[in-house]
Amino acid sequence: MRVQPAAFLRTTLPLGIESLRDYDSGRYHSIWLPDHMVSFWPDSIWTPEFTDLATLSPSPHRHLDGMAVAAAAAVLTTQTPVVTTVVDTVRRHPAMLAQTAVTIDHLSGGRFILGLGSGELENTVPYGFDFAKPVSRFEEAITVIKLLWRSDGPVDFEGEFYRLEHARLDTELHDGECPPIWIGAKGPRMLDITGRHADGWWPNGAYTPEDYAAKLTVVRTAAERAGRDPMAIVPAITQICLIGDDDEIAGMLQAPLVKSIILLLTAADLRQFGYDHPMGPDWRGVMDFNPVALSRERIIRFCAEVDTQAIRDIFPCGTPKHVAQQMKGFCEAGMRVFKLMEYGGMAGLEFGARSAAKVRETEDELLELVGDPALCT
């Protein structure tokens, strides 16, 4: 399996759906679309005082429905798979996920990949969803989805979270094939579920090639135990990075929104690299993070306490050549599909203007390193 980049289509306003023409060119393995109610950027610092991005958009949370945008992408493209990265199984009932996935698969001509995850606090708790036992709920949701896809008639199911009584999904699968399922997973239980059920995998937290390889081994071992082909699971990654020369990187790291990357990491993640988390020793990253609830004072204190060297140590930072060299280690660890999320653009309009071009240059550098220059343009 060759190494390929993925394209990323924002599902926030302004949408930028006109980019799909470029994304459907054959360069990209797939087009990834997030599904959120809330972004990762704290409201309290999304103001002109802290970022000039706030002069263009009044909120970082102007999200559209990720599945609806995926359906639009399906009919506006002809060759590149469309992937949700990721839909949680807390906000959406698995019966609806099953039906919507089959719908988009028909719209795309069999190019839809259902990317799933167990959920995050900011997209669930503020809206009154039950966020208890998210992993158990997640596994049961996948069971329900697959039952509906594979059953020839009415389905009965009695679980801890879901109940089906003579439920049916009689809509034929496209070409008789279920849409692939990719899973965002990090912890041991989620990695085991991935190996038993998924066709592709992203780690939502693997910061070194060695850690990536170890987690991929867990996934493949679980697949083998389940009688599945472990090598058929596509290993992917969404990699936060900062791309620029030394002066640019130093400037990016002074921006509060870039410092906020650390809020996505757990205290345990930071301890592995020798750092204490400013949010305390029990901080669980996205499992605890509610960007609407964090006060201005708490975020200002957080930004003052962050050691930005941690960002340099954990995420690829540097020129396109340097970042590509760091990403090569993940390729050697088994990764085959990647999306570079260049967060330097969150430092402001000055940095954002060239962010996409720097990502493309870095992609080309990496493809040259791994011996697949045919995709470079």
Coordinates of C-alpha atoms in Angstrom, one line a residue:
M1 CA 0.0 0.0 0.0
R2 CA 1.5 3.3 -1.0
V3 CA 1.7 6.4 1.2
Q4 CA -0.8 9.1 0.2
P5 CA -2.0 12.4 1.6
A6 CA -5.6 13.1 2.5
A7 CA -7.4 16.3 1.7
F8 CA -9.4 18.2 4.5
L9 CA -12.6 20.0 3.9
R10 CA -13.7 22.3 6.7
T11 CA -17.3 22.0 7.7
T12 CA -17.4 25.5 9.2
L13 CA -18.5 28.7 7.6
P14 CA -17.2 30.0 5.2
L15 CA -17.3 26.5 3.8
G16 CA -14.9 26.6 0.8
I17 CA -16.6 23.7 -1.0
E18 CA -15.2 25.0 -4.3
S19 CA -11.9 23.3 -3.2
L20 CA -13.5 19.9 -4.0
R21 CA -12.4 20.2 -7.6
D22 CA -8.8 20.2 -6.6
Y23 CA -9.3 17.5 -4.0
D24 CA -10.8 15.2 -6.6
S25 CA -7.7 15.3 -8.8
G26 CA -6.3 11.9 -8.0
R27 CA -3.6 13.3 -5.7
Y28 CA -5.4 12.5 -2.5
H29 CA -6.3 9.1 -1.0
S30 CA -9.6 10.6 0.4
I31 CA -11.4 13.8 1.5
W32 CA -11.8 14.1 5.2
L33 CA -14.6 16.1 6.8
P34 CA -15.0 16.7 10.6
D35 CA -18.3 16.6 12.4
H36 CA -18.6 19.0 15.3
M37 CA -20.9 21.3 17.2
V38 CA -18.0 23.1 18.8
S39 CA -14.4 23.7 17.8
F40 CA -11.4 23.3 20.0
W41 CA -10.7 27.1 20.2
P42 CA -11.7 28.7 23.5
D43 CA -14.4 31.4 23.1
S44 CA -12.7 33.6 25.7
I45 CA -9.6 34.2 23.4
W46 CA -11.5 34.3 20.1
T47 CA -11.5 38.1 20.2
P48 CA -9.5 40.7 18.3
E49 CA -7.5 41.3 21.5
F50 CA -5.9 37.8 21.1
T51 CA -6.3 37.0 17.4
D52 CA -7.0 38.9 14.2
L53 CA -8.8 35.8 13.0
A54 CA -11.7 37.1 15.1
T55 CA -12.0 40.1 12.8
L56 CA -13.0 37.7 9.9
S57 CA -15.2 35.3 11.8
P58 CA -17.3 36.2 14.9
S59 CA -17.0 32.6 16.3
P60 CA -14.8 29.6 15.9
H61 CA -17.9 27.4 16.2
R62 CA -19.8 28.1 13.0
H63 CA -20.2 24.4 12.2
L64 CA -22.4 22.8 9.6
D65 CA -23.6 19.2 9.8
G66 CA -20.7 17.0 8.8
M67 CA -22.8 14.3 7.3
A68 CA -24.8 16.7 5.3
V69 CA -21.6 18.3 3.9
A70 CA -20.3 14.8 3.2
A71 CA -23.4 14.2 1.1
A72 CA -22.7 17.4 -0.9
A73 CA -19.1 16.4 -1.4
A74 CA -20.3 13.0 -2.6
V75 CA -22.2 14.5 -5.5
L76 CA -19.6 17.1 -6.3
T77 CA -16.8 14.6 -6.8
T78 CA -16.3 11.6 -9.0
Q79 CA -13.3 9.6 -7.9
T80 CA -12.0 10.3 -4.4
P81 CA -13.5 8.6 -1.3
V82 CA -15.3 10.9 1.2
V83 CA -14.7 10.2 4.9
T84 CA -16.1 11.6 8.1
T85 CA -13.4 12.4 10.7
V86 CA -15.2 11.5 12.9
V87 CA -18.8 11.2 13.7
D88 CA -19.5 10.4 17.4
T89 CA -21.9 7.7 18.5
V90 CA -23.3 9.8 21.3
R91 CA -25.2 12.5 19.3
R92 CA -26.4 10.2 16.5
H93 CA -28.4 7.0 16.9
P94 CA -26.8 4.1 15.2
A95 CA -29.9 3.4 13.1
M96 CA -29.7 6.9 11.7
L97 CA -25.9 6.5 11.1
A98 CA -26.6 3.2 9.3
Q99 CA -29.2 4.8 7.0
T100 CA -27.2 8.0 6.4
A101 CA -24.0 6.1 5.6
V102 CA -25.8 4.0 3.0
T103 CA -27.5 7.1 1.5
I104 CA -24.1 8.9 1.1
D105 CA -22.6 5.7 -0.3
H106 CA -25.2 5.6 -3.0
L107 CA -24.8 9.3 -3.7
S108 CA -21.0 8.8 -4.1
G109 CA -21.2 5.7 -6.1
G110 CA -19.6 3.6 -3.4
R111 CA -17.0 6.1 -2.2
F112 CA -18.2 6.8 1.3
I113 CA -16.2 5.8 4.4
L114 CA -18.0 6.1 7.8
G115 CA -15.4 7.5 10.2
L116 CA -16.6 7.0 13.8
G117 CA -15.4 7.9 17.3
S118 CA -16.7 7.6 20.9
G119 CA -17.2 11.3 21.4
E120 CA -15.8 14.4 23.1
L121 CA -17.2 16.5 25.9
E122 CA -17.6 19.7 24.1
N123 CA -19.9 18.2 21.4
T124 CA -22.1 16.3 23.8
V125 CA -22.5 17.5 27.4
P126 CA -23.4 21.1 26.6
Y127 CA -26.3 19.7 24.5
G128 CA -27.7 17.4 27.2
F129 CA -26.4 14.1 25.7
D130 CA -25.5 11.3 28.0
F131 CA -21.7 11.0 27.9
A132 CA -21.5 8.1 30.4
K133 CA -19.7 4.9 29.2
P134 CA -18.8 6.3 25.8
V135 CA -16.7 3.3 24.8
S136 CA -19.3 0.8 25.7
R137 CA -21.9 2.9 23.9
F138 CA -19.6 3.1 20.9
E139 CA -19.1 -0.7 20.6
E140 CA -22.8 -1.3 20.9
A141 CA -23.5 1.3 18.2
I142 CA -21.2 -0.4 15.7
T143 CA -23.0 -3.7 16.5
V144 CA -26.4 -2.1 15.7
I145 CA -25.1 -0.4 12.5
K146 CA -23.7 -3.7 11.2
L147 CA -26.8 -5.7 12.1
L148 CA -29.0 -3.3 10.1
W149 CA -26.6 -3.3 7.1
R150 CA -26.3 -7.1 7.0
S151 CA -29.7 -8.3 8.0
D152 CA -32.1 -9.4 5.3
G153 CA -35.2 -8.7 7.3
P154 CA -36.4 -7.2 10.6
V155 CA -33.8 -7.0 13.4
D156 CA -34.4 -7.5 17.1
F157 CA -31.7 -6.3 19.5
E158 CA -31.6 -5.7 23.3
G159 CA -28.5 -3.9 24.5
E160 CA -27.4 -1.7 27.3
F161 CA -28.0 1.5 25.3
Y162 CA -30.1 0.6 22.2
R163 CA -33.1 -1.6 21.6
L164 CA -34.5 -2.7 18.2
E165 CA -37.8 -4.4 17.8
H166 CA -38.6 -5.6 14.3
A167 CA -36.4 -2.8 13.0
R168 CA -35.4 -2.9 9.3
L169 CA -33.2 -1.2 6.8
D170 CA -34.3 -2.7 3.5
T171 CA -32.4 -0.2 1.4
E172 CA -29.9 -2.2 -0.7
L173 CA -26.3 -1.6 0.0
H174 CA -24.4 0.0 -2.9
D175 CA -23.1 -2.9 -5.0
G176 CA -24.0 -5.2 -2.1
E177 CA -21.1 -3.8 0.0
C178 CA -21.2 -2.2 3.4
P179 CA -19.5 1.2 3.6
P180 CA -16.1 0.8 5.2
I181 CA -15.8 1.9 8.8
W182 CA -12.7 3.8 10.1
I183 CA -12.3 4.4 13.8
G184 CA -10.5 7.1 15.8
A185 CA -9.0 5.3 18.7
K186 CA -6.2 5.6 21.3
G187 CA -7.0 3.6 24.5
P188 CA -6.6 -0.2 24.8
R189 CA -10.4 -0.9 24.6
M190 CA -10.9 1.3 21.6
L191 CA -7.9 -0.1 19.8
D192 CA -9.2 -3.6 20.4
I193 CA -12.6 -2.6 19.0
T194 CA -10.8 -1.1 16.0
G195 CA -9.1 -4.4 15.3
R196 CA -12.3 -6.4 15.5
H197 CA -14.5 -4.0 13.5
A198 CA -12.7 -1.3 11.5
D199 CA -11.4 -1.0 7.9
G200 CA -9.2 2.0 8.8
W201 CA -7.7 3.6 11.9
W202 CA -6.6 7.0 13.1
P203 CA -5.0 7.3 16.5
N204 CA -6.4 10.3 18.4
G205 CA -3.1 10.6 20.2
A206 CA 0.1 8.9 19.0
Y207 CA 2.9 11.5 19.2
T208 CA 5.9 9.4 18.2
P209 CA 6.5 6.7 15.5
E210 CA 7.3 4.2 18.2
D211 CA 3.9 4.9 19.9
Y212 CA 2.1 4.7 16.6
A213 CA 3.7 1.3 15.8
A214 CA 2.8 0.0 19.2
K215 CA -0.8 1.0 18.9
L216 CA -1.0 -0.3 15.3
T217 CA 0.3 -3.7 16.6
V218 CA -2.6 -3.7 19.2
V219 CA -5.1 -3.1 16.4
R220 CA -3.6 -5.8 14.1
T221 CA -3.4 -8.3 16.9
A222 CA -7.0 -7.8 17.8
A223 CA -8.0 -8.2 14.1
E224 CA -6.0 -11.4 13.9
R225 CA -7.7 -12.8 17.0
A226 CA -11.1 -12.0 15.4
G227 CA -10.2 -13.9 12.3
R228 CA -9.8 -10.8 10.2
D229 CA -6.9 -9.8 7.8
P230 CA -4.9 -7.4 10.0
M231 CA -3.1 -5.9 7.0
A232 CA -6.4 -4.9 5.4
I233 CA -7.0 -2.2 8.0
V234 CA -5.7 1.2 6.6
P235 CA -3.4 2.9 9.1
A236 CA -3.9 6.7 8.9
I237 CA -3.0 9.8 10.9
T238 CA -4.1 13.4 11.4
Q239 CA -0.9 15.1 12.4
I240 CA -0.8 18.6 14.0
C241 CA 2.3 20.5 13.0
L242 CA 3.8 23.9 12.6
I243 CA 5.5 24.6 9.3
G244 CA 7.9 27.5 8.8
D245 CA 11.4 28.8 9.4
D246 CA 12.8 29.3 12.9
D247 CA 11.5 32.9 13.2
E248 CA 8.1 31.9 12.0
I249 CA 7.8 29.0 14.4
A250 CA 8.9 31.3 17.3
G251 CA 6.2 33.8 16.3
M252 CA 3.5 31.1 16.0
L253 CA 4.3 29.7 19.5
Q254 CA 3.5 33.1 21.1
A255 CA -0.1 33.0 19.8
P256 CA -2.7 32.0 22.5
L257 CA -4.6 29.8 20.0
V258 CA -1.4 27.9 19.1
K259 CA -0.6 27.4 22.8
S260 CA -4.1 26.0 23.2
I261 CA -3.0 22.9 21.3
I262 CA -1.8 21.7 24.7
L263 CA -5.5 21.7 25.9
L264 CA -6.1 18.8 23.5
L265 CA -3.4 16.6 25.3
T266 CA -3.9 14.7 28.5
A267 CA -1.7 15.2 31.5
A268 CA -0.5 11.7 30.9
D269 CA 0.5 12.6 27.4
L270 CA 2.6 15.5 28.6
R271 CA 4.2 13.5 31.4
Q272 CA 5.6 11.1 28.8
F273 CA 7.6 14.1 27.4
G274 CA 8.6 15.4 30.8
Y275 CA 6.1 18.2 31.2
D276 CA 3.4 19.0 33.8
H277 CA 0.1 19.9 32.4
P278 CA -1.1 23.5 33.2
M279 CA -4.6 22.2 33.7
G280 CA -3.5 19.8 36.4
P281 CA -2.3 16.2 36.8
D282 CA -5.7 14.6 36.0
W283 CA -6.6 16.6 32.8
R284 CA -8.0 14.2 30.2
G285 CA -7.6 16.4 27.1
V286 CA -10.7 16.4 24.8
M287 CA -12.6 14.3 27.4
D288 CA -12.5 17.3 29.8
F289 CA -12.2 20.2 27.3
N290 CA -15.2 22.5 27.0
P291 CA -14.0 25.6 25.1
V292 CA -17.2 27.6 26.0
A293 CA -16.8 27.1 29.7
L294 CA -13.2 28.1 30.1
S295 CA -13.0 31.6 31.5
R296 CA -10.8 34.4 30.0
E297 CA -8.8 34.5 33.3
R298 CA -8.2 30.7 33.3
I299 CA -7.1 30.7 29.6
I300 CA -4.8 33.7 30.2
R301 CA -3.3 31.9 33.2
F302 CA -3.0 28.7 31.1
C303 CA -1.2 30.6 28.3
A304 CA 1.3 32.1 30.8
E305 CA 2.0 28.6 32.3
V306 CA 2.4 26.7 29.0
D307 CA 6.0 25.7 28.2
T308 CA 6.0 26.1 24.4
Q309 CA 9.0 23.8 24.1
A310 CA 6.4 21.0 24.8
I311 CA 4.8 21.8 21.5
R312 CA 8.2 21.6 19.7
D313 CA 8.9 18.3 21.4
I314 CA 5.6 16.6 20.7
F315 CA 4.6 17.9 17.3
P316 CA 6.6 18.2 14.0
C317 CA 7.8 21.8 13.8
G318 CA 10.0 23.4 11.2
T319 CA 10.6 23.8 7.5
P320 CA 8.7 21.5 5.0
K321 CA 11.9 19.4 4.7
H322 CA 12.2 19.0 8.4
V323 CA 8.5 18.2 9.0
A324 CA 8.6 15.7 6.2
Q325 CA 11.6 14.0 7.7
Q326 CA 9.8 13.7 11.0
M327 CA 6.7 12.3 9.3
K328 CA 8.8 9.7 7.5
G329 CA 9.2 8.0 10.9
F330 CA 5.4 7.4 11.0
C331 CA 5.5 5.9 7.5
E332 CA 8.2 3.5 8.7
A333 CA 5.9 2.7 11.6
G334 CA 3.2 1.6 9.2
M335 CA 1.2 4.8 8.5
R336 CA -0.1 4.9 4.9
V337 CA -2.6 7.9 4.8
F338 CA -1.8 11.2 6.4
K339 CA -3.3 14.7 6.8
L340 CA -1.0 17.5 8.1
M341 CA -3.0 19.9 10.2
E342 CA -0.9 23.0 10.1
Y343 CA -1.9 24.9 13.2
G344 CA 0.5 27.7 12.6
G345 CA -2.4 29.3 10.7
M346 CA -4.1 29.8 14.0
A347 CA -1.4 32.3 14.9
G348 CA -3.2 34.8 12.7
L349 CA -3.8 36.0 9.2
E350 CA -0.2 36.6 8.5
F351 CA 0.6 32.9 9.1
G352 CA -2.6 31.5 7.7
A353 CA -2.1 33.1 4.2
R354 CA 0.6 30.5 3.3
S355 CA -0.5 27.6 5.5
A356 CA -2.1 25.5 2.7
A357 CA 0.9 26.1 0.3
K358 CA 3.3 25.0 3.0
V359 CA 1.3 21.8 3.7
R360 CA 1.4 20.9 0.0
E361 CA 5.1 21.5 -0.1
T362 CA 5.6 19.3 2.9
E363 CA 3.4 16.6 1.4
D364 CA 5.6 16.6 -1.7
E365 CA 8.7 16.4 0.4
L366 CA 7.4 13.4 2.2
L367 CA 6.3 11.6 -0.9
E368 CA 9.7 12.1 -2.4
L369 CA 11.3 10.6 0.8
V370 CA 9.1 7.5 0.7
G371 CA 9.7 7.0 -3.0
D372 CA 6.2 7.9 -4.4
P373 CA 6.9 11.1 -6.4
A374 CA 4.2 10.4 -8.9
L375 CA 1.7 12.2 -6.7
C376 CA 3.8 15.3 -6.4
T377 CA 2.6 18.2 -8.5

